[in-house]
Amino acid sequence: MDLTLHTSSLPHDDPDAALAFYRDVLGFEIRSDVGRGKARWITVGPAGRPDSALLLAPVGADPSITASERDTVLEMMAKGTYGWVMLATRDLDATFDRVQATDAEVVQEPVLQPHGVRDCAFRDPAGNLIRIRELRSDTD
Protein backbone atom coordinates (compact mmCIF):
# COMPACT_ATOMS: atom_id res chain seq x y z
CA MET A 1 0.00 0.00 0.00
CA ASP A 2 1.05 3.56 -0.64
CA LEU A 3 -0.74 5.66 1.99
CA THR A 4 -0.07 9.16 3.21
CA LEU A 5 -1.71 11.20 5.93
CA HIS A 6 -3.60 13.91 4.07
CA THR A 7 -5.81 15.64 6.64
CA SER A 8 -6.16 15.45 10.39
CA SER A 9 -8.83 17.19 12.43
CA LEU A 10 -9.01 19.26 15.61
CA PRO A 11 -12.13 20.78 17.16
CA HIS A 12 -12.66 24.49 17.65
CA ASP A 13 -15.22 26.49 19.59
CA ASP A 14 -14.31 29.87 18.09
CA PRO A 15 -13.48 29.82 14.37
CA ASP A 16 -12.02 33.34 14.31
CA ALA A 17 -9.64 32.60 17.21
CA ALA A 18 -8.65 29.27 15.63
CA LEU A 19 -8.01 30.91 12.28
CA ALA A 20 -5.92 33.70 13.86
CA PHE A 21 -3.79 31.14 15.75
CA TYR A 22 -3.09 28.77 12.89
CA ARG A 23 -2.70 31.49 10.24
CA ASP A 24 -1.11 34.38 12.15
CA VAL A 25 0.83 32.56 14.87
CA LEU A 26 1.85 29.30 13.16
CA GLY A 27 1.98 30.72 9.64
CA PHE A 28 -0.33 28.15 8.04
CA GLU A 29 -2.14 29.06 4.86
CA ILE A 30 -5.91 28.85 4.57
CA ARG A 31 -7.03 26.13 2.18
CA SER A 32 -10.78 26.52 2.71
CA ASP A 33 -13.23 28.21 5.07
CA VAL A 34 -16.74 26.80 4.74
CA GLY A 35 -19.82 27.63 6.77
CA ARG A 36 -21.11 30.57 8.78
CA GLY A 37 -20.85 31.90 12.30
CA LYS A 38 -19.53 29.30 14.74
CA ALA A 39 -20.33 26.46 12.31
CA ARG A 40 -17.24 26.83 10.12
CA TRP A 41 -14.95 24.10 8.81
CA ILE A 42 -11.54 25.67 8.22
CA THR A 43 -8.77 23.77 6.48
CA VAL A 44 -5.25 25.09 6.98
CA GLY A 45 -1.81 23.74 6.22
CA PRO A 46 1.87 24.54 5.99
CA ALA A 47 2.72 26.93 3.16
CA GLY A 48 3.97 25.08 0.11
CA ARG A 49 2.81 21.69 1.42
CA PRO A 50 -0.54 20.99 -0.28
CA ASP A 51 -0.22 17.31 0.70
CA SER A 52 -0.66 18.09 4.40
CA ALA A 53 -3.68 19.73 6.03
CA LEU A 54 -5.42 20.29 9.33
CA LEU A 55 -9.21 20.58 9.44
CA LEU A 56 -10.47 22.82 12.25
CA ALA A 57 -14.02 21.62 12.82
CA PRO A 58 -16.83 22.98 14.99
CA VAL A 59 -17.55 20.97 18.12
CA GLY A 60 -20.66 18.87 17.90
CA ALA A 61 -21.34 19.52 14.22
CA ASP A 62 -21.89 15.80 13.72
CA PRO A 63 -25.65 15.21 14.21
CA SER A 64 -24.91 11.86 15.87
CA ILE A 65 -23.26 13.63 18.85
CA THR A 66 -25.66 14.18 21.73
CA ALA A 67 -25.79 17.42 23.73
CA SER A 68 -24.24 15.56 26.67
CA GLU A 69 -21.37 14.28 24.49
CA ARG A 70 -20.82 17.78 23.12
CA ASP A 71 -20.62 19.15 26.66
CA THR A 72 -18.09 16.45 27.57
CA VAL A 73 -15.94 17.35 24.56
CA LEU A 74 -16.11 21.05 25.48
CA GLU A 75 -15.12 20.24 29.09
CA MET A 76 -12.18 18.15 27.90
CA MET A 77 -11.11 20.90 25.48
CA ALA A 78 -11.19 23.46 28.30
CA LYS A 79 -8.85 21.21 30.32
CA GLY A 80 -6.65 20.57 27.30
CA THR A 81 -7.26 16.83 27.34
CA TYR A 82 -9.22 16.28 24.13
CA GLY A 83 -7.31 16.95 20.90
CA TRP A 84 -3.65 17.26 20.00
CA VAL A 85 -1.33 17.38 17.03
CA MET A 86 2.43 17.02 16.54
CA LEU A 87 4.12 19.52 14.25
CA ALA A 88 7.81 19.63 13.31
CA THR A 89 10.40 22.27 12.54
CA ARG A 90 14.12 22.48 11.90
CA ASP A 91 14.46 25.55 14.19
CA LEU A 92 12.60 24.76 17.40
CA ASP A 93 14.01 27.69 19.36
CA ALA A 94 12.95 30.31 16.80
CA THR A 95 9.53 28.68 16.45
CA PHE A 96 9.09 28.58 20.23
CA ASP A 97 10.09 32.26 20.54
CA ARG A 98 7.63 33.27 17.81
CA VAL A 99 4.69 31.39 19.35
CA GLN A 100 5.58 32.43 22.91
CA ALA A 101 5.56 36.10 21.85
CA THR A 102 1.80 35.75 21.26
CA ASP A 103 -0.83 35.03 23.91
CA ALA A 104 -0.58 31.26 23.30
CA GLU A 105 -0.46 29.21 26.49
CA VAL A 106 2.96 27.62 26.92
CA VAL A 107 2.67 24.06 28.23
CA GLN A 108 6.34 23.11 27.91
CA GLU A 109 9.45 25.01 26.89
CA PRO A 110 11.88 23.29 24.51
CA VAL A 111 13.40 20.24 26.19
CA LEU A 112 15.20 17.07 25.15
CA GLN A 113 12.87 14.21 26.07
CA PRO A 114 14.22 10.93 27.52
CA HIS A 115 13.30 9.19 24.25
CA GLY A 116 15.63 11.50 22.29
CA VAL A 117 13.16 13.98 20.77
CA ARG A 118 13.55 17.68 21.52
CA ASP A 119 10.16 19.42 21.58
CA CYS A 120 7.93 22.03 23.16
CA ALA A 121 4.17 22.38 23.63
CA PHE A 122 1.43 25.03 23.50
CA ARG A 123 -2.36 25.10 23.60
CA ASP A 124 -4.37 26.58 20.78
CA PRO A 125 -7.35 28.86 21.61
CA ALA A 126 -9.67 25.83 21.92
CA GLY A 127 -7.32 24.07 24.38
CA ASN A 128 -5.92 21.55 21.89
CA LEU A 129 -2.34 20.54 22.64
CA ILE A 130 0.13 21.57 19.94
CA ARG A 131 3.47 19.76 20.31
CA ILE A 132 6.31 20.94 18.10
CA ARG A 133 9.30 18.66 17.67
CA GLU A 134 12.68 19.55 16.29
CA LEU A 135 13.81 17.84 13.11
CA ARG A 136 17.49 17.02 13.30
CA SER A 137 18.05 15.21 10.00
CA ASP A 138 16.39 14.55 6.67
CA THR A 139 15.08 11.23 8.02
CA ASP A 140 13.15 12.74 10.96
CSV table of N, CA and C in Angstrom, one decimal, residues 30-111:
chain,number,residue,atom,x,y,z
A,30,ILE,N,-4.5,29.3,4.6
A,30,ILE,CA,-5.9,28.9,4.6
A,30,ILE,C,-6.2,28.1,3.3
A,31,ARG,N,-6.7,26.9,3.4
A,31,ARG,CA,-7.0,26.1,2.2
A,31,ARG,C,-8.5,26.3,1.9
A,32,SER,N,-9.3,26.3,2.9
A,32,SER,CA,-10.8,26.5,2.7
A,32,SER,C,-11.4,27.0,4.0
A,33,ASP,N,-12.5,27.7,3.9
A,33,ASP,CA,-13.2,28.2,5.1
A,33,ASP,C,-14.7,28.1,4.7
A,34,VAL,N,-15.4,27.1,5.2
A,34,VAL,CA,-16.7,26.8,4.7
A,34,VAL,C,-17.7,26.9,5.9
A,35,GLY,N,-18.8,27.5,5.7
A,35,GLY,CA,-19.8,27.6,6.8
A,35,GLY,C,-20.0,29.1,7.2
A,36,ARG,N,-20.8,29.2,8.3
A,36,ARG,CA,-21.1,30.6,8.8
A,36,ARG,C,-21.1,30.6,10.3
A,37,GLY,N,-20.8,31.7,10.8
A,37,GLY,CA,-20.8,31.9,12.3
A,37,GLY,C,-19.9,30.9,13.0
A,38,LYS,N,-20.4,30.3,14.0
A,38,LYS,CA,-19.5,29.3,14.7
A,38,LYS,C,-19.4,28.0,14.0
A,39,ALA,N,-20.3,27.7,13.0
A,39,ALA,CA,-20.3,26.5,12.3
A,39,ALA,C,-19.5,26.6,11.0
A,40,ARG,N,-18.2,26.7,11.2
A,40,ARG,CA,-17.2,26.8,10.1
A,40,ARG,C,-16.2,25.7,10.2
A,41,TRP,N,-16.0,25.1,9.0
A,41,TRP,CA,-15.0,24.1,8.8
A,41,TRP,C,-13.8,24.8,8.1
A,42,ILE,N,-12.7,24.9,8.8
A,42,ILE,CA,-11.5,25.7,8.2
A,42,ILE,C,-10.4,24.7,8.0
A,43,THR,N,-9.9,24.6,6.8
A,43,THR,CA,-8.8,23.8,6.5
A,43,THR,C,-7.6,24.7,6.3
A,44,VAL,N,-6.5,24.4,7.0
A,44,VAL,CA,-5.3,25.1,7.0
A,44,VAL,C,-4.1,24.1,6.8
A,45,GLY,N,-3.0,24.6,6.4
A,45,GLY,CA,-1.8,23.7,6.2
A,45,GLY,C,-0.5,24.5,6.0
A,46,PRO,N,0.6,23.9,6.2
A,46,PRO,CA,1.9,24.5,6.0
A,46,PRO,C,2.0,25.1,4.6
A,47,ALA,N,2.5,26.3,4.5
A,47,ALA,CA,2.7,26.9,3.2
A,47,ALA,C,3.6,26.0,2.3
A,48,GLY,N,3.2,25.9,1.0
A,48,GLY,CA,4.0,25.1,0.1
A,48,GLY,C,3.9,23.6,0.3
A,49,ARG,N,3.0,23.1,1.2
A,49,ARG,CA,2.8,21.7,1.4
A,49,ARG,C,1.3,21.3,1.2
A,50,PRO,N,0.9,21.3,0.0
A,50,PRO,CA,-0.5,21.0,-0.3
A,50,PRO,C,-0.9,19.6,0.1
A,51,ASP,N,0.1,18.7,0.4
A,51,ASP,CA,-0.2,17.3,0.7
A,51,ASP,C,-0.5,17.1,2.2
A,52,SER,N,-0.5,18.2,3.0
A,52,SER,CA,-0.7,18.1,4.4
A,52,SER,C,-1.6,19.2,4.9
A,53,ALA,N,-2.7,18.8,5.6
A,53,ALA,CA,-3.7,19.7,6.0
A,53,ALA,C,-4.2,19.4,7.4
A,54,LEU,N,-4.8,20.4,8.0
A,54,LEU,CA,-5.4,20.3,9.3
A,54,LEU,C,-6.8,20.9,9.2
A,55,LEU,N,-7.8,20.1,9.5
A,55,LEU,CA,-9.2,20.6,9.4
A,55,LEU,C,-9.6,21.0,10.8
A,56,LEU,N,-10.0,22.3,11.0
A,56,LEU,CA,-10.5,22.8,12.2
A,56,LEU,C,-12.0,22.8,12.2
A,57,ALA,N,-12.6,21.9,12.9
A,57,ALA,CA,-14.0,21.6,12.8
A,57,ALA,C,-14.8,22.1,14.0
A,58,PRO,N,-16.0,22.6,13.8
A,58,PRO,CA,-16.8,23.0,15.0
A,58,PRO,C,-17.2,21.8,15.9
A,59,VAL,N,-17.2,22.0,17.2
A,59,VAL,CA,-17.5,21.0,18.1
A,59,VAL,C,-19.0,20.6,18.0
A,60,GLY,N,-19.3,19.3,17.9
A,60,GLY,CA,-20.7,18.9,17.9
A,60,GLY,C,-21.4,19.1,16.6
A,61,ALA,N,-20.7,19.3,15.5
A,61,ALA,CA,-21.3,19.5,14.2
A,61,ALA,C,-21.9,18.2,13.7
A,62,ASP,N,-21.4,17.1,14.1
A,62,ASP,CA,-21.9,15.8,13.7
A,62,ASP,C,-23.2,15.6,14.4
A,63,PRO,N,-24.3,15.4,13.6
A,63,PRO,CA,-25.6,15.2,14.2
A,63,PRO,C,-25.8,14.0,15.1
A,64,SER,N,-24.8,13.0,15.0
A,64,SER,CA,-24.9,11.9,15.9
A,64,SER,C,-24.4,12.1,17.3
A,65,ILE,N,-23.8,13.3,17.5
A,65,ILE,CA,-23.3,13.6,18.8
A,65,ILE,C,-24.4,14.2,19.7
A,66,THR,N,-24.6,13.7,20.9
A,66,THR,CA,-25.7,14.2,21.7
A,66,THR,C,-25.2,15.5,22.4
A,67,ALA,N,-26.1,16.2,23.0
A,67,ALA,CA,-25.8,17.4,23.7
A,67,ALA,C,-24.9,17.1,24.9
A,68,SER,N,-25.1,16.0,25.6
A,68,SER,CA,-24.2,15.6,26.7
A,68,SER,C,-22.8,15.3,26.2
A,69,GLU,N,-22.7,14.6,25.1
A,69,GLU,CA,-21.4,14.3,24.5
A,69,GLU,C,-20.7,15.6,24.1
A,70,ARG,N,-21.4,16.5,23.5
A,70,ARG,CA,-20.8,17.8,23.1
A,70,ARG,C,-20.3,18.5,24.3
A,71,ASP,N,-21.1,18.5,25.4
A,71,ASP,CA,-20.6,19.1,26.7
A,71,ASP,C,-19.4,18.5,27.2
A,72,THR,N,-19.3,17.2,27.1
A,72,THR,CA,-18.1,16.4,27.6
A,72,THR,C,-16.9,16.9,26.7
A,73,VAL,N,-17.0,16.9,25.4
A,73,VAL,CA,-15.9,17.3,24.6
A,73,VAL,C,-15.5,18.8,24.9
A,74,LEU,N,-16.5,19.7,25.1
A,74,LEU,CA,-16.1,21.1,25.5
A,74,LEU,C,-15.4,21.1,26.8
A,75,GLU,N,-15.8,20.3,27.8
A,75,GLU,CA,-15.1,20.2,29.1
A,75,GLU,C,-13.7,19.7,28.9
A,76,MET,N,-13.5,18.7,28.1
A,76,MET,CA,-12.2,18.2,27.9
A,76,MET,C,-11.3,19.2,27.1
A,77,MET,N,-11.9,19.9,26.2
A,77,MET,CA,-11.1,20.9,25.5
A,77,MET,C,-10.7,22.0,26.4
A,78,ALA,N,-11.5,22.4,27.3
A,78,ALA,CA,-11.2,23.5,28.3
A,78,ALA,C,-10.0,23.0,29.2
A,79,LYS,N,-10.0,21.7,29.5
A,79,LYS,CA,-8.9,21.2,30.3
A,79,LYS,C,-7.6,20.9,29.5
A,80,GLY,N,-7.8,20.9,28.2
A,80,GLY,CA,-6.7,20.6,27.3
A,80,GLY,C,-6.4,19.1,27.2
A,81,THR,N,-7.4,18.3,27.4
A,81,THR,CA,-7.3,16.8,27.3
A,81,THR,C,-8.0,16.1,26.2
A,82,TYR,N,-8.4,16.9,25.2
A,82,TYR,CA,-9.2,16.3,24.1
A,82,TYR,C,-8.4,16.0,22.9
A,83,GLY,N,-8.0,17.1,22.2
A,83,GLY,CA,-7.3,16.9,20.9
A,83,GLY,C,-5.9,17.4,21.0
A,84,TRP,N,-5.0,16.8,20.1
A,84,TRP,CA,-3.7,17.3,20.0
A,84,TRP,C,-3.1,16.9,18.6
A,85,VAL,N,-2.0,17.6,18.3
A,85,VAL,CA,-1.3,17.4,17.0
A,85,VAL,C,0.2,17.6,17.3
A,86,MET,N,1.0,16.9,16.5
A,86,MET,CA,2.4,17.0,16.5
A,86,MET,C,2.9,17.7,15.3
A,87,LEU,N,3.5,18.8,15.4
A,87,LEU,CA,4.1,19.5,14.3
A,87,LEU,C,5.6,19.4,14.3
A,88,ALA,N,6.4,19.8,13.3
A,88,ALA,CA,7.8,19.6,13.3
A,88,ALA,C,8.4,20.8,12.6
A,89,THR,N,9.6,21.2,13.1
A,89,THR,CA,10.4,22.3,12.5
A,89,THR,C,11.9,22.0,12.7
A,90,ARG,N,12.7,22.6,11.8
A,90,ARG,CA,14.1,22.5,11.9
A,90,ARG,C,14.7,23.5,12.9
A,91,ASP,N,14.0,24.5,13.2
A,91,ASP,CA,14.5,25.5,14.2
A,91,ASP,C,13.5,25.7,15.3
A,92,LEU,N,13.6,24.8,16.3
A,92,LEU,CA,12.6,24.8,17.4
A,92,LEU,C,12.7,26.0,18.2
A,93,ASP,N,13.9,26.5,18.5
A,93,ASP,CA,14.0,27.7,19.4
A,93,ASP,C,13.4,28.9,18.7
A,94,ALA,N,13.6,29.2,17.5
A,94,ALA,CA,13.0,30.3,16.8
A,94,ALA,C,11.4,30.2,16.8
A,95,THR,N,11.0,28.9,16.5
A,95,THR,CA,9.5,28.7,16.4
A,95,THR,C,8.9,28.9,17.8
A,96,PHE,N,9.6,28.4,18.9
A,96,PHE,CA,9.1,28.6,20.2
A,96,PHE,C,9.0,30.1,20.6
A,97,ASP,N,10.1,30.8,20.2
A,97,ASP,CA,10.1,32.3,20.5
A,97,ASP,C,9.0,33.0,19.8
A,98,ARG,N,8.7,32.6,18.6
A,98,ARG,CA,7.6,33.3,17.8
A,98,ARG,C,6.3,33.0,18.4
A,99,VAL,N,6.0,31.7,18.8
A,99,VAL,CA,4.7,31.4,19.3
A,99,VAL,C,4.6,32.0,20.8
A,100,GLN,N,5.6,31.9,21.5
A,100,GLN,CA,5.6,32.4,22.9
A,100,GLN,C,5.3,33.9,22.9
A,101,ALA,N,5.7,34.6,21.9
A,101,ALA,CA,5.6,36.1,21.9
A,101,ALA,C,4.1,36.5,21.7
A,102,THR,N,3.2,35.5,21.4
A,102,THR,CA,1.8,35.7,21.3
A,102,THR,C,1.2,35.4,22.6
A,103,ASP,N,-0.2,35.4,22.7
A,103,ASP,CA,-0.8,35.0,23.9
A,103,ASP,C,-1.1,33.5,24.0
A,104,ALA,N,-0.4,32.7,23.2
A,104,ALA,CA,-0.6,31.3,23.3
A,104,ALA,C,-0.1,30.8,24.7
A,105,GLU,N,-0.8,29.8,25.2
A,105,GLU,CA,-0.5,29.2,26.5
A,105,GLU,C,0.7,28.2,26.3
A,106,VAL,N,1.8,28.5,27.0
A,106,VAL,CA,3.0,27.6,26.9
A,106,VAL,C,2.7,26.5,27.9
A,107,VAL,N,2.8,25.2,27.4
A,107,VAL,CA,2.7,24.1,28.2
A,107,VAL,C,4.0,23.5,28.6
A,108,GLN,N,5.0,23.6,27.7
A,108,GLN,CA,6.3,23.1,27.9
A,108,GLN,C,7.3,23.9,27.0
A,109,GLU,N,8.4,24.4,27.6
A,109,GLU,CA,9.4,25.0,26.9
A,109,GLU,C,10.3,23.9,26.2
A,110,PRO,N,11.1,24.3,25.2
A,110,PRO,CA,11.9,23.3,24.5
A,110,PRO,C,12.7,22.5,25.5
A,111,VAL,N,12.7,21.2,25.3
A,111,VAL,CA,13.4,20.2,26.2
A,111,VAL,C,13.7,19.0,25.4
